[in-house]
Short mmCIF file of C-alpha atoms in Angstrom, two decimals:
data_model
loop_
_atom_site.label_atom_id
_atom_site.label_comp_id
_atom_site.label_asym_id
_atom_site.label_seq_id
_atom_site.Cartn_x
_atom_site.Cartn_y
_atom_site.Cartn_z
CA GLN A 1 -1.04 28.70 -29.63
CA VAL A 2 -1.32 25.66 -27.37
CA GLN A 3 -4.11 23.14 -27.33
CA VAL A 4 -4.83 20.62 -24.58
CA VAL A 5 -7.42 18.05 -25.65
CA GLU A 6 -8.77 15.25 -23.48
CA SER A 7 -10.60 12.17 -24.71
CA GLY A 8 -11.76 8.80 -23.48
CA GLY A 9 -14.48 9.74 -21.05
CA GLY A 10 -17.88 8.13 -21.07
CA LEU A 11 -20.40 6.06 -19.19
CA VAL A 12 -19.26 2.91 -17.45
CA GLN A 13 -20.68 0.60 -14.81
CA ALA A 14 -19.20 0.43 -11.35
CA GLY A 15 -16.23 -1.91 -11.34
CA GLY A 16 -15.39 -1.12 -14.94
CA SER A 17 -12.42 0.64 -16.51
CA LEU A 18 -11.73 3.63 -18.68
CA ARG A 19 -8.58 5.09 -20.19
CA LEU A 20 -8.32 8.82 -20.60
CA SER A 21 -5.90 10.48 -23.00
CA CYS A 22 -4.72 14.06 -23.24
CA VAL A 23 -2.76 15.42 -26.17
CA VAL A 24 -0.88 18.70 -26.00
CA SER A 25 -0.07 20.46 -29.25
CA GLY A 26 1.20 23.80 -30.49
CA SER A 27 4.34 25.86 -30.20
CA ILE A 28 5.83 24.02 -27.22
CA ARG A 29 9.36 24.74 -26.12
CA SER A 30 9.32 22.36 -23.19
CA LEU A 31 6.58 20.17 -21.74
CA ASN A 32 7.10 19.50 -18.08
CA GLU A 33 4.70 18.16 -15.47
CA MET A 34 1.36 16.87 -16.71
CA GLY A 35 -1.59 15.83 -14.64
CA TRP A 36 -5.20 14.92 -14.22
CA TYR A 37 -7.69 16.69 -11.99
CA ARG A 38 -11.40 16.12 -11.51
CA GLN A 39 -14.40 18.08 -10.45
CA ALA A 40 -17.61 16.47 -9.28
CA PRO A 41 -20.88 18.42 -9.21
CA GLY A 42 -20.93 20.81 -6.28
CA SER A 43 -17.31 20.12 -5.41
CA GLN A 44 -13.99 21.83 -5.97
CA ARG A 45 -11.54 20.63 -8.55
CA GLU A 46 -9.15 18.15 -6.98
CA LEU A 47 -5.90 16.45 -7.86
CA VAL A 48 -6.08 12.93 -9.25
CA ALA A 49 -2.50 12.33 -10.40
CA THR A 50 0.50 14.09 -11.85
CA ILE A 51 3.59 12.90 -13.66
CA THR A 52 6.92 14.62 -14.20
CA SER A 53 8.70 14.88 -17.53
CA THR A 54 10.92 11.99 -16.42
CA GLY A 55 7.95 9.78 -15.56
CA SER A 56 7.67 10.07 -11.78
CA PRO A 57 4.03 9.80 -10.75
CA ASN A 58 2.16 11.28 -7.83
CA TYR A 59 -1.34 10.19 -6.81
CA ALA A 60 -4.10 11.43 -4.59
CA ASP A 61 -4.22 9.28 -1.46
CA SER A 62 -7.91 8.54 -1.94
CA LEU A 63 -7.41 6.54 -5.14
CA GLU A 64 -6.30 3.37 -3.32
CA GLY A 65 -4.12 2.31 -6.24
CA ARG A 66 -6.96 2.06 -8.76
CA PHE A 67 -5.61 4.64 -11.22
CA THR A 68 -2.35 4.71 -13.16
CA ILE A 69 -0.91 7.76 -14.88
CA SER A 70 1.60 7.48 -17.72
CA ARG A 71 2.91 9.62 -20.55
CA ASP A 72 4.45 9.36 -23.98
CA ASN A 73 6.84 12.26 -24.47
CA ARG A 74 7.18 11.57 -28.18
CA LYS A 75 3.46 12.19 -28.58
CA ASN A 76 3.08 14.92 -25.92
CA THR A 77 0.38 12.72 -24.44
CA VAL A 78 -0.58 11.77 -20.92
CA TYR A 79 -2.87 8.87 -20.04
CA LEU A 80 -4.96 7.91 -17.05
CA GLN A 81 -5.91 4.27 -16.72
CA MET A 82 -8.83 3.98 -14.31
CA ASN A 83 -9.80 0.58 -12.95
CA SER A 84 -12.38 -0.58 -10.42
CA LEU A 85 -14.34 2.59 -10.98
CA LYS A 86 -16.80 3.66 -8.33
CA VAL A 87 -19.93 5.79 -8.54
CA GLU A 88 -18.10 8.46 -6.56
CA ASP A 89 -15.50 8.74 -9.35
CA THR A 90 -18.14 10.45 -11.46
CA ALA A 91 -16.74 13.84 -12.43
CA VAL A 92 -15.39 15.96 -15.22
CA PHE A 93 -11.72 15.06 -15.62
CA TYR A 94 -9.35 17.83 -16.67
CA CYS A 95 -5.84 17.60 -18.05
CA LYS A 96 -3.22 20.12 -17.01
CA ALA A 97 0.10 20.65 -18.75
CA GLU A 98 2.94 22.77 -17.38
CA LEU A 99 4.91 24.05 -20.32
CA ARG A 100 6.91 26.81 -21.90
CA THR A 101 6.29 28.45 -25.23
CA GLY A 102 9.07 30.47 -26.81
CA TRP A 103 10.94 32.41 -24.12
CA ARG A 104 7.91 32.93 -21.88
CA PRO A 105 7.91 31.59 -18.32
CA GLU A 106 6.40 28.22 -17.67
CA ARG A 107 2.68 28.23 -17.06
CA ALA A 108 -0.23 25.81 -16.81
CA TYR A 109 -2.57 25.06 -19.66
CA TRP A 110 -5.86 23.28 -19.07
CA GLY A 111 -8.06 21.22 -21.30
CA GLN A 112 -11.83 21.57 -21.60
CA GLY A 113 -12.49 18.38 -19.64
CA THR A 114 -14.01 15.01 -20.37
CA GLN A 115 -17.02 13.62 -18.52
CA VAL A 116 -16.70 10.32 -16.67
CA THR A 117 -19.93 8.87 -15.37
CA VAL A 118 -19.98 5.69 -13.32
CA SER A 119 -23.34 4.01 -12.87
CA SER A 120 -24.30 1.61 -10.08
#
């Protein structure tokens, strides 16, 4: 059984910051790429950032350098530091973890999401 649990969302004013965390737990054989995605009302889920097991990040072009993804492999945790937040960043943020359990092939596990609301 694998659990992916996000935290850190909330309400913040435009220009403010939030730090999201995502902890992966369970019978994990190997934890590989982790990432953050978001889904605004009426929109499709979109990539925010991903990070490999060795710490190489990848960001959506639209972020303009405002977000930073990092991870702590000892804690099976990925973070998303969000600065200079804009109203259009309002969305549910989802964590995705690519991992293997036992001898099964690698697959993606998703969290339930955490709401980020940016007010003007």
